[in-house]
Amino acid sequence: MGGDGKMKRASFLVLLMASLVVGVALLPQTASALLPYSRLWDTMIPREAVDPFKILEHSPITIPKSLDTTFTVARADWKETSHAHLITLDVP
């Protein structure tokens, strides 16, 4: 008789857990599946920090916009040898 009570209790717990899972699954969800990040993620990392190439838009050399002369860029070449790294610059 003791085993029959344990079996009823176990089946009751399984039925209770299954009904809880179904109940949670049927709750209304407000998830936006096509949005890549949640609002919590957006508050932790601002949109400006997401673009890793934004640093390439900034130049350490300021050139006035009204300058009409041509700006010549120095050429650089880098070569790795067995003894050292060789960097050659062609500065105009």
PDB file of N, CA and C in Angstrom:
ATOM      1  N   MET A   1       0.806  -1.191   0.000  1.00  0.00           N
ATOM      2  CA  MET A   1       0.000   0.000   0.000  1.00  0.00           C
ATOM      3  C   MET A   1       0.851   1.257   0.000  1.00  0.00           C
ATOM      4  N   GLY A   2       2.046   1.207   0.631  1.00  0.00           N
ATOM      5  CA  GLY A   2       2.885   2.398   0.695  1.00  0.00           C
ATOM      6  C   GLY A   2       3.386   2.814  -0.681  1.00  0.00           C
ATOM      7  N   GLY A   3       3.619   1.831  -1.554  1.00  0.00           N
ATOM      8  CA  GLY A   3       4.105   2.134  -2.888  1.00  0.00           C
ATOM      9  C   GLY A   3       3.045   2.776  -3.757  1.00  0.00           C
ATOM     10  N   ASP A   4       1.786   2.436  -3.513  1.00  0.00           N
ATOM     11  CA  ASP A   4       0.682   3.002  -4.290  1.00  0.00           C
ATOM     12  C   ASP A   4       0.510   4.492  -3.993  1.00  0.00           C
ATOM     13  N   GLY A   5       0.702   4.904  -2.747  1.00  0.00           N
ATOM     14  CA  GLY A   5       0.598   6.320  -2.372  1.00  0.00           C
ATOM     15  C   GLY A   5       1.716   7.147  -2.990  1.00  0.00           C
ATOM     16  N   LYS A   6       2.923   6.560  -3.033  1.00  0.00           N
ATOM     17  CA  LYS A   6       4.062   7.261  -3.645  1.00  0.00           C
ATOM     18  C   LYS A   6       3.843   7.437  -5.144  1.00  0.00           C
ATOM     19  N   MET A   7       3.232   6.416  -5.755  1.00  0.00           N
ATOM     20  CA  MET A   7       2.995   6.488  -7.195  1.00  0.00           C
ATOM     21  C   MET A   7       1.952   7.553  -7.524  1.00  0.00           C
ATOM     22  N   LYS A   8       0.911   7.647  -6.693  1.00  0.00           N
ATOM     23  CA  LYS A   8      -0.106   8.678  -6.913  1.00  0.00           C
ATOM     24  C   LYS A   8       0.488  10.069  -6.722  1.00  0.00           C
ATOM     25  N   ARG A   9       1.340  10.181  -5.716  1.00  0.00           N
ATOM     26  CA  ARG A   9       1.968  11.482  -5.455  1.00  0.00           C
ATOM     27  C   ARG A   9       2.895  11.876  -6.607  1.00  0.00           C
ATOM     28  N   ALA A  10       3.670  10.922  -7.132  1.00  0.00           N
ATOM     29  CA  ALA A  10       4.578  11.199  -8.244  1.00  0.00           C
ATOM     30  C   ALA A  10       3.795  11.584  -9.495  1.00  0.00           C
ATOM     31  N   SER A  11       2.702  10.874  -9.761  1.00  0.00           N
ATOM     32  CA  SER A  11       1.913  11.210 -10.950  1.00  0.00           C
ATOM     33  C   SER A  11       1.235  12.570 -10.786  1.00  0.00           C
ATOM     34  N   PHE A  12       0.842  12.905  -9.539  1.00  0.00           N
ATOM     35  CA  PHE A  12       0.268  14.227  -9.292  1.00  0.00           C
ATOM     36  C   PHE A  12       1.308  15.317  -9.544  1.00  0.00           C
ATOM     37  N   LEU A  13       2.551  15.107  -9.101  1.00  0.00           N
ATOM     38  CA  LEU A  13       3.613  16.094  -9.316  1.00  0.00           C
ATOM     39  C   LEU A  13       3.938  16.251 -10.802  1.00  0.00           C
ATOM     40  N   VAL A  14       3.941  15.145 -11.526  1.00  0.00           N
ATOM     41  CA  VAL A  14       4.203  15.211 -12.971  1.00  0.00           C
ATOM     42  C   VAL A  14       3.084  15.977 -13.666  1.00  0.00           C
ATOM     43  N   LEU A  15       1.841  15.708 -13.285  1.00  0.00           N
ATOM     44  CA  LEU A  15       0.704  16.412 -13.871  1.00  0.00           C
ATOM     45  C   LEU A  15       0.743  17.899 -13.527  1.00  0.00           C
ATOM     46  N   LEU A  16       1.127  18.223 -12.300  1.00  0.00           N
ATOM     47  CA  LEU A  16       1.235  19.615 -11.879  1.00  0.00           C
ATOM     48  C   LEU A  16       2.327  20.349 -12.664  1.00  0.00           C
ATOM     49  N   MET A  17       3.479  19.723 -12.817  1.00  0.00           N
ATOM     50  CA  MET A  17       4.579  20.342 -13.572  1.00  0.00           C
ATOM     51  C   MET A  17       4.198  20.525 -15.042  1.00  0.00           C
ATOM     52  N   ALA A  18       3.538  19.532 -15.627  1.00  0.00           N
ATOM     53  CA  ALA A  18       3.127  19.645 -17.029  1.00  0.00           C
ATOM     54  C   ALA A  18       2.127  20.773 -17.211  1.00  0.00           C
ATOM     55  N   SER A  19       1.195  20.905 -16.270  1.00  0.00           N
ATOM     56  CA  SER A  19       0.221  21.991 -16.392  1.00  0.00           C
ATOM     57  C   SER A  19       0.882  23.351 -16.197  1.00  0.00           C
ATOM     58  N   LEU A  20       1.894  23.441 -15.343  1.00  0.00           N
ATOM     59  CA  LEU A  20       2.626  24.699 -15.182  1.00  0.00           C
ATOM     60  C   LEU A  20       3.388  25.069 -16.454  1.00  0.00           C
ATOM     61  N   VAL A  21       4.009  24.090 -17.081  1.00  0.00           N
ATOM     62  CA  VAL A  21       4.749  24.347 -18.324  1.00  0.00           C
ATOM     63  C   VAL A  21       3.799  24.810 -19.421  1.00  0.00           C
ATOM     64  N   VAL A  22       2.658  24.157 -19.551  1.00  0.00           N
ATOM     65  CA  VAL A  22       1.675  24.560 -20.561  1.00  0.00           C
ATOM     66  C   VAL A  22       1.128  25.944 -20.242  1.00  0.00           C
ATOM     67  N   GLY A  23       0.883  26.222 -18.956  1.00  0.00           N
ATOM     68  CA  GLY A  23       0.381  27.541 -18.566  1.00  0.00           C
ATOM     69  C   GLY A  23       1.361  28.653 -18.880  1.00  0.00           C
ATOM     70  N   VAL A  24       2.638  28.426 -18.623  1.00  0.00           N
ATOM     71  CA  VAL A  24       3.654  29.439 -18.931  1.00  0.00           C
ATOM     72  C   VAL A  24       3.800  29.608 -20.437  1.00  0.00           C
ATOM     73  N   ALA A  25       3.692  28.520 -21.180  1.00  0.00           N
ATOM     74  CA  ALA A  25       3.822  28.603 -22.634  1.00  0.00           C
ATOM     75  C   ALA A  25       2.675  29.384 -23.261  1.00  0.00           C
ATOM     76  N   LEU A  26       1.512  29.359 -22.626  1.00  0.00           N
ATOM     77  CA  LEU A  26       0.356  30.057 -23.188  1.00  0.00           C
ATOM     78  C   LEU A  26       0.253  31.509 -22.747  1.00  0.00           C
ATOM     79  N   LEU A  27       1.143  31.967 -21.887  1.00  0.00           N
ATOM     80  CA  LEU A  27       1.125  33.370 -21.470  1.00  0.00           C
ATOM     81  C   LEU A  27       1.450  34.267 -22.662  1.00  0.00           C
ATOM     82  N   PRO A  28       0.875  35.451 -22.736  1.00  0.00           N
ATOM     83  CA  PRO A  28       1.200  36.351 -23.855  1.00  0.00           C
ATOM     84  C   PRO A  28       2.650  36.804 -23.774  1.00  0.00           C
ATOM     85  N   GLN A  29       3.299  36.789 -24.913  1.00  0.00           N
ATOM     86  CA  GLN A  29       4.705  37.174 -24.972  1.00  0.00           C
ATOM     87  C   GLN A  29       4.834  38.468 -25.756  1.00  0.00           C
ATOM     88  N   THR A  30       5.719  39.337 -25.304  1.00  0.00           N
ATOM     89  CA  THR A  30       5.937  40.613 -25.982  1.00  0.00           C
ATOM     90  C   THR A  30       7.302  40.649 -26.656  1.00  0.00           C
ATOM     91  N   ALA A  31       7.833  39.504 -27.012  1.00  0.00           N
ATOM     92  CA  ALA A  31       9.156  39.456 -27.626  1.00  0.00           C
ATOM     93  C   ALA A  31       9.073  39.908 -29.080  1.00  0.00           C
ATOM     94  N   SER A  32      10.094  40.621 -29.511  1.00  0.00           N
ATOM     95  CA  SER A  32      10.220  41.035 -30.908  1.00  0.00           C
ATOM     96  C   SER A  32      11.289  40.155 -31.536  1.00  0.00           C
ATOM     97  N   ALA A  33      10.886  39.184 -32.299  1.00  0.00           N
ATOM     98  CA  ALA A  33      11.807  38.176 -32.792  1.00  0.00           C
ATOM     99  C   ALA A  33      12.790  38.724 -33.820  1.00  0.00           C
ATOM    100  N   LEU A  34      12.424  39.753 -34.562  1.00  0.00           N
ATOM    101  CA  LEU A  34      13.303  40.242 -35.612  1.00  0.00           C
ATOM    102  C   LEU A  34      14.272  41.319 -35.137  1.00  0.00           C
ATOM    103  N   LEU A  35      14.151  41.756 -33.897  1.00  0.00           N
ATOM    104  CA  LEU A  35      15.079  42.744 -33.366  1.00  0.00           C
ATOM    105  C   LEU A  35      16.299  42.023 -32.811  1.00  0.00           C
ATOM    106  N   PRO A  36      17.514  42.473 -33.151  1.00  0.00           N
ATOM    107  CA  PRO A  36      18.701  41.729 -32.736  1.00  0.00           C
ATOM    108  C   PRO A  36      19.020  41.846 -31.255  1.00  0.00           C
ATOM    109  N   TYR A  37      18.657  42.930 -30.593  1.00  0.00           N
ATOM    110  CA  TYR A  37      19.023  43.132 -29.200  1.00  0.00           C
ATOM    111  C   TYR A  37      17.792  43.510 -28.389  1.00  0.00           C
ATOM    112  N   SER A  38      17.821  43.169 -27.140  1.00  0.00           N
ATOM    113  CA  SER A  38      16.743  43.600 -26.254  1.00  0.00           C
ATOM    114  C   SER A  38      17.041  45.004 -25.748  1.00  0.00           C
ATOM    115  N   ARG A  39      16.075  45.594 -25.065  1.00  0.00           N
ATOM    116  CA  ARG A  39      16.269  46.944 -24.549  1.00  0.00           C
ATOM    117  C   ARG A  39      17.360  46.973 -23.490  1.00  0.00           C
ATOM    118  N   LEU A  40      17.484  45.901 -22.716  1.00  0.00           N
ATOM    119  CA  LEU A  40      18.539  45.844 -21.706  1.00  0.00           C
ATOM    120  C   LEU A  40      19.909  45.902 -22.368  1.00  0.00           C
ATOM    121  N   TRP A  41      20.079  45.185 -23.478  1.00  0.00           N
ATOM    122  CA  TRP A  41      21.356  45.191 -24.195  1.00  0.00           C
ATOM    123  C   TRP A  41      21.658  46.586 -24.745  1.00  0.00           C
ATOM    124  N   ASP A  42      20.642  47.276 -25.262  1.00  0.00           N
ATOM    125  CA  ASP A  42      20.844  48.615 -25.805  1.00  0.00           C
ATOM    126  C   ASP A  42      21.231  49.611 -24.726  1.00  0.00           C
ATOM    127  N   THR A  43      20.755  49.433 -23.517  1.00  0.00           N
ATOM    128  CA  THR A  43      21.141  50.356 -22.451  1.00  0.00           C
ATOM    129  C   THR A  43      22.543  50.069 -21.955  1.00  0.00           C
ATOM    130  N   MET A  44      22.984  48.832 -22.057  1.00  0.00           N
ATOM    131  CA  MET A  44      24.338  48.510 -21.605  1.00  0.00           C
ATOM    132  C   MET A  44      25.383  48.983 -22.610  1.00  0.00           C
ATOM    133  N   ILE A  45      25.117  48.817 -23.892  1.00  0.00           N
ATOM    134  CA  ILE A  45      26.058  49.212 -24.941  1.00  0.00           C
ATOM    135  C   ILE A  45      25.334  50.166 -25.873  1.00  0.00           C
ATOM    136  N   PRO A  46      25.735  51.444 -25.919  1.00  0.00           N
ATOM    137  CA  PRO A  46      25.059  52.389 -26.810  1.00  0.00           C
ATOM    138  C   PRO A  46      25.323  52.069 -28.277  1.00  0.00           C
ATOM    139  N   ARG A  47      24.487  52.607 -29.152  1.00  0.00           N
ATOM    140  CA  ARG A  47      24.597  52.344 -30.583  1.00  0.00           C
ATOM    141  C   ARG A  47      25.934  52.808 -31.162  1.00  0.00           C
ATOM    142  N   GLU A  48      26.525  53.865 -30.591  1.00  0.00           N
ATOM    143  CA  GLU A  48      27.788  54.374 -31.115  1.00  0.00           C
ATOM    144  C   GLU A  48      28.913  53.370 -30.906  1.00  0.00           C
ATOM    145  N   ALA A  49      28.830  52.567 -29.858  1.00  0.00           N
ATOM    146  CA  ALA A  49      29.891  51.615 -29.560  1.00  0.00           C
ATOM    147  C   ALA A  49      29.787  50.353 -30.398  1.00  0.00           C
ATOM    148  N   VAL A  50      28.698  50.154 -31.123  1.00  0.00           N
ATOM    149  CA  VAL A  50      28.507  48.940 -31.900  1.00  0.00           C
ATOM    150  C   VAL A  50      29.334  48.970 -33.182  1.00  0.00           C
ATOM    151  N   ASP A  51      29.596  50.146 -33.733  1.00  0.00           N
ATOM    152  CA  ASP A  51      30.323  50.276 -34.995  1.00  0.00           C
ATOM    153  C   ASP A  51      31.826  50.243 -34.732  1.00  0.00           C
ATOM    154  N   PRO A  52      32.522  49.134 -35.036  1.00  0.00           N
ATOM    155  CA  PRO A  52      33.956  49.073 -34.763  1.00  0.00           C
ATOM    156  C   PRO A  52      34.793  49.892 -35.743  1.00  0.00           C
ATOM    157  N   PHE A  53      34.229  50.278 -36.896  1.00  0.00           N
ATOM    158  CA  PHE A  53      34.993  51.009 -37.897  1.00  0.00           C
ATOM    159  C   PHE A  53      34.799  52.517 -37.802  1.00  0.00           C
ATOM    160  N   LYS A  54      34.118  52.988 -36.793  1.00  0.00           N
ATOM    161  CA  LYS A  54      33.898  54.419 -36.626  1.00  0.00           C
ATOM    162  C   LYS A  54      35.219  55.153 -36.400  1.00  0.00           C
ATOM    163  N   ILE A  55      36.197  54.478 -35.827  1.00  0.00           N
ATOM    164  CA  ILE A  55      37.494  55.090 -35.572  1.00  0.00           C
ATOM    165  C   ILE A  55      38.193  55.459 -36.887  1.00  0.00           C
ATOM    166  N   LEU A  56      37.865  54.767 -37.975  1.00  0.00           N
ATOM    167  CA  LEU A  56      38.502  55.059 -39.255  1.00  0.00           C
ATOM    168  C   LEU A  56      38.029  56.375 -39.853  1.00  0.00           C
ATOM    169  N   GLU A  57      36.902  56.894 -39.369  1.00  0.00           N
ATOM    170  CA  GLU A  57      36.399  58.164 -39.879  1.00  0.00           C
ATOM    171  C   GLU A  57      37.152  59.348 -39.296  1.00  0.00           C
ATOM    172  N   HIS A  58      37.878  59.130 -38.223  1.00  0.00           N
ATOM    173  CA  HIS A  58      38.606  60.210 -37.564  1.00  0.00           C
ATOM    174  C   HIS A  58      40.068  60.174 -37.988  1.00  0.00           C
ATOM    175  N   SER A  59      40.637  61.336 -38.215  1.00  0.00           N
ATOM    176  CA  SER A  59      42.024  61.447 -38.629  1.00  0.00           C
ATOM    177  C   SER A  59      42.794  62.229 -37.573  1.00  0.00           C
ATOM    178  N   PRO A  60      44.006  61.794 -37.240  1.00  0.00           N
ATOM    179  CA  PRO A  60      44.788  62.560 -36.265  1.00  0.00           C
ATOM    180  C   PRO A  60      45.301  63.880 -36.837  1.00  0.00           C
ATOM    181  N   ILE A  61      45.281  64.017 -38.155  1.00  0.00           N
ATOM    182  CA  ILE A  61      45.752  65.239 -38.812  1.00  0.00           C
ATOM    183  C   ILE A  61      44.528  66.044 -39.232  1.00  0.00           C
ATOM    184  N   THR A  62      44.443  67.273 -38.778  1.00  0.00           N
ATOM    185  CA  THR A  62      43.319  68.121 -39.180  1.00  0.00           C
ATOM    186  C   THR A  62      43.709  68.894 -40.432  1.00  0.00           C
ATOM    187  N   ILE A  63      42.889  68.783 -41.441  1.00  0.00           N
ATOM    188  CA  ILE A  63      43.126  69.461 -42.715  1.00  0.00           C
ATOM    189  C   ILE A  63      41.982  70.430 -42.927  1.00  0.00           C
ATOM    190  N   PRO A  64      42.287  71.705 -43.137  1.00  0.00           N
ATOM    191  CA  PRO A  64      41.196  72.661 -43.377  1.00  0.00           C
ATOM    192  C   PRO A  64      40.438  72.307 -44.653  1.00  0.00           C
ATOM    193  N   LYS A  65      39.128  72.476 -44.630  1.00  0.00           N
ATOM    194  CA  LYS A  65      38.297  72.153 -45.792  1.00  0.00           C
ATOM    195  C   LYS A  65      38.507  73.141 -46.936  1.00  0.00           C
ATOM    196  N   SER A  66      38.976  74.347 -46.624  1.00  0.00           N
ATOM    197  CA  SER A  66      39.161  75.348 -47.667  1.00  0.00           C
ATOM    198  C   SER A  66      40.509  75.211 -48.373  1.00  0.00           C
ATOM    199  N   LEU A  67      41.295  74.244 -48.016  1.00  0.00           N
ATOM    200  CA  LEU A  67      42.608  74.051 -48.622  1.00  0.00           C
ATOM    201  C   LEU A  67      42.433  73.478 -50.028  1.00  0.00           C
ATOM    202  N   ASP A  68      42.910  74.215 -51.043  1.00  0.00           N
ATOM    203  CA  ASP A  68      42.725  73.798 -52.432  1.00  0.00           C
ATOM    204  C   ASP A  68      43.918  73.033 -52.990  1.00  0.00           C
ATOM    205  N   THR A  69      44.996  72.946 -52.266  1.00  0.00           N
ATOM    206  CA  THR A  69      46.166  72.225 -52.762  1.00  0.00           C
ATOM    207  C   THR A  69      45.954  70.727 -52.584  1.00  0.00           C
ATOM    208  N   THR A  70      46.698  69.969 -53.355  1.00  0.00           N
ATOM    209  CA  THR A  70      46.577  68.516 -53.243  1.00  0.00           C
ATOM    210  C   THR A  70      47.342  68.030 -52.024  1.00  0.00           C
ATOM    211  N   PHE A  71      46.851  67.011 -51.438  1.00  0.00           N
ATOM    212  CA  PHE A  71      47.465  66.438 -50.252  1.00  0.00           C
ATOM    213  C   PHE A  71      48.125  65.135 -50.658  1.00  0.00           C
ATOM    214  N   THR A  72      49.452  65.064 -50.579  1.00  0.00           N
ATOM    215  CA  THR A  72      50.185  63.884 -50.975  1.00  0.00           C
ATOM    216  C   THR A  72      50.407  62.993 -49.761  1.00  0.00           C
ATOM    217  N   VAL A  73      50.078  61.740 -49.918  1.00  0.00           N
ATOM    218  CA  VAL A  73      50.196  60.792 -48.824  1.00  0.00           C
ATOM    219  C   VAL A  73      51.512  60.038 -48.955  1.00  0.00           C
ATOM    220  N   ALA A  74      52.168  59.819 -47.836  1.00  0.00           N
ATOM    221  CA  ALA A  74      53.405  59.042 -47.839  1.00  0.00           C
ATOM    222  C   ALA A  74      53.073  57.566 -48.042  1.00  0.00           C
ATOM    223  N   ARG A  75      53.917  56.885 -48.804  1.00  0.00           N
ATOM    224  CA  ARG A  75      53.730  55.458 -49.026  1.00  0.00           C
ATOM    225  C   ARG A  75      54.564  54.689 -48.014  1.00  0.00           C
ATOM    226  N   ALA A  76      54.020  53.624 -47.499  1.00  0.00           N
ATOM    227  CA  ALA A  76      54.734  52.804 -46.520  1.00  0.00           C
ATOM    228  C   ALA A  76      54.717  51.353 -46.981  1.00  0.00           C
ATOM    229  N   ASP A  77      55.841  50.665 -46.761  1.00  0.00           N
ATOM    230  CA  ASP A  77      55.945  49.252 -47.102  1.00  0.00           C
ATOM    231  C   ASP A  77      56.520  48.520 -45.894  1.00  0.00           C
ATOM    232  N   TRP A  78      56.019  47.321 -45.651  1.00  0.00           N
ATOM    233  CA  TRP A  78      56.444  46.555 -44.492  1.00  0.00           C
ATOM    234  C   TRP A  78      56.825  45.162 -44.949  1.00  0.00           C
ATOM    235  N   LYS A  79      57.983  44.698 -44.487  1.00  0.00           N
ATOM    236  CA  LYS A  79      58.456  43.379 -44.881  1.00  0.00           C
ATOM    237  C   LYS A  79      59.031  42.681 -43.654  1.00  0.00           C
ATOM    238  N   GLU A  80      58.719  41.413 -43.508  1.00  0.00           N
ATOM    239  CA  GLU A  80      59.231  40.637 -42.382  1.00  0.00           C
ATOM    240  C   GLU A  80      60.340  39.724 -42.890  1.00  0.00           C
ATOM    241  N   THR A  81      61.512  39.842 -42.287  1.00  0.00           N
ATOM    242  CA  THR A  81      62.629  38.965 -42.623  1.00  0.00           C
ATOM    243  C   THR A  81      62.891  38.040 -41.438  1.00  0.00           C
ATOM    244  N   SER A  82      63.860  37.163 -41.585  1.00  0.00           N
ATOM    245  CA  SER A  82      64.169  36.250 -40.480  1.00  0.00           C
ATOM    246  C   SER A  82      64.869  36.962 -39.332  1.00  0.00           C
ATOM    247  N   HIS A  83      65.449  38.137 -39.599  1.00  0.00           N
ATOM    248  CA  HIS A  83      66.183  38.862 -38.553  1.00  0.00           C
ATOM    249  C   HIS A  83      65.406  40.037 -37.983  1.00  0.00           C
ATOM    250  N   ALA A  84      64.563  40.667 -38.789  1.00  0.00           N
ATOM    251  CA  ALA A  84      63.886  41.878 -38.305  1.00  0.00           C
ATOM    252  C   ALA A  84      62.673  42.179 -39.183  1.00  0.00           C
ATOM    253  N   HIS A  85      61.919  43.149 -38.753  1.00  0.00           N
ATOM    254  CA  HIS A  85      60.814  43.698 -39.539  1.00  0.00           C
ATOM    255  C   HIS A  85      61.322  44.978 -40.188  1.00  0.00           C
ATOM    256  N   LEU A  86      61.194  45.078 -41.509  1.00  0.00           N
ATOM    257  CA  LEU A  86      61.678  46.250 -42.225  1.00  0.00           C
ATOM    258  C   LEU A  86      60.496  47.101 -42.667  1.00  0.00           C
ATOM    259  N   ILE A  87      60.552  48.359 -42.301  1.00  0.00           N
ATOM    260  CA  ILE A  87      59.521  49.313 -42.696  1.00  0.00           C
ATOM    261  C   ILE A  87      60.200  50.397 -43.511  1.00  0.00           C
ATOM    262  N   THR A  88      59.728  50.586 -44.746  1.00  0.00           N
ATOM    263  CA  THR A  88      60.282  51.641 -45.585  1.00  0.00           C
ATOM    264  C   THR A  88      59.190  52.656 -45.869  1.00  0.00           C
ATOM    265  N   LEU A  89      59.547  53.923 -45.803  1.00  0.00           N
ATOM    266  CA  LEU A  89      58.614  55.018 -46.050  1.00  0.00           C
ATOM    267  C   LEU A  89      59.088  55.829 -47.235  1.00  0.00           C
ATOM    268  N   ASP A  90      58.184  56.169 -48.125  1.00  0.00           N
ATOM    269  CA  ASP A  90      58.467  57.045 -49.256  1.00  0.00           C
ATOM    270  C   ASP A  90      57.728  58.349 -48.986  1.00  0.00           C
ATOM    271  N   VAL A  91      58.442  59.291 -48.378  1.00  0.00           N
ATOM    272  CA  VAL A  91      57.842  60.568 -47.996  1.00  0.00           C
ATOM    273  C   VAL A  91      58.093  61.573 -49.108  1.00  0.00           C
ATOM    274  N   PRO A  92      57.060  62.212 -49.638  1.00  0.00           N
ATOM    275  CA  PRO A  92      57.264  63.180 -50.723  1.00  0.00           C
ATOM    276  C   PRO A  92      57.900  64.468 -50.228  1.00  0.00           C
TER     277      PRO A  92
END
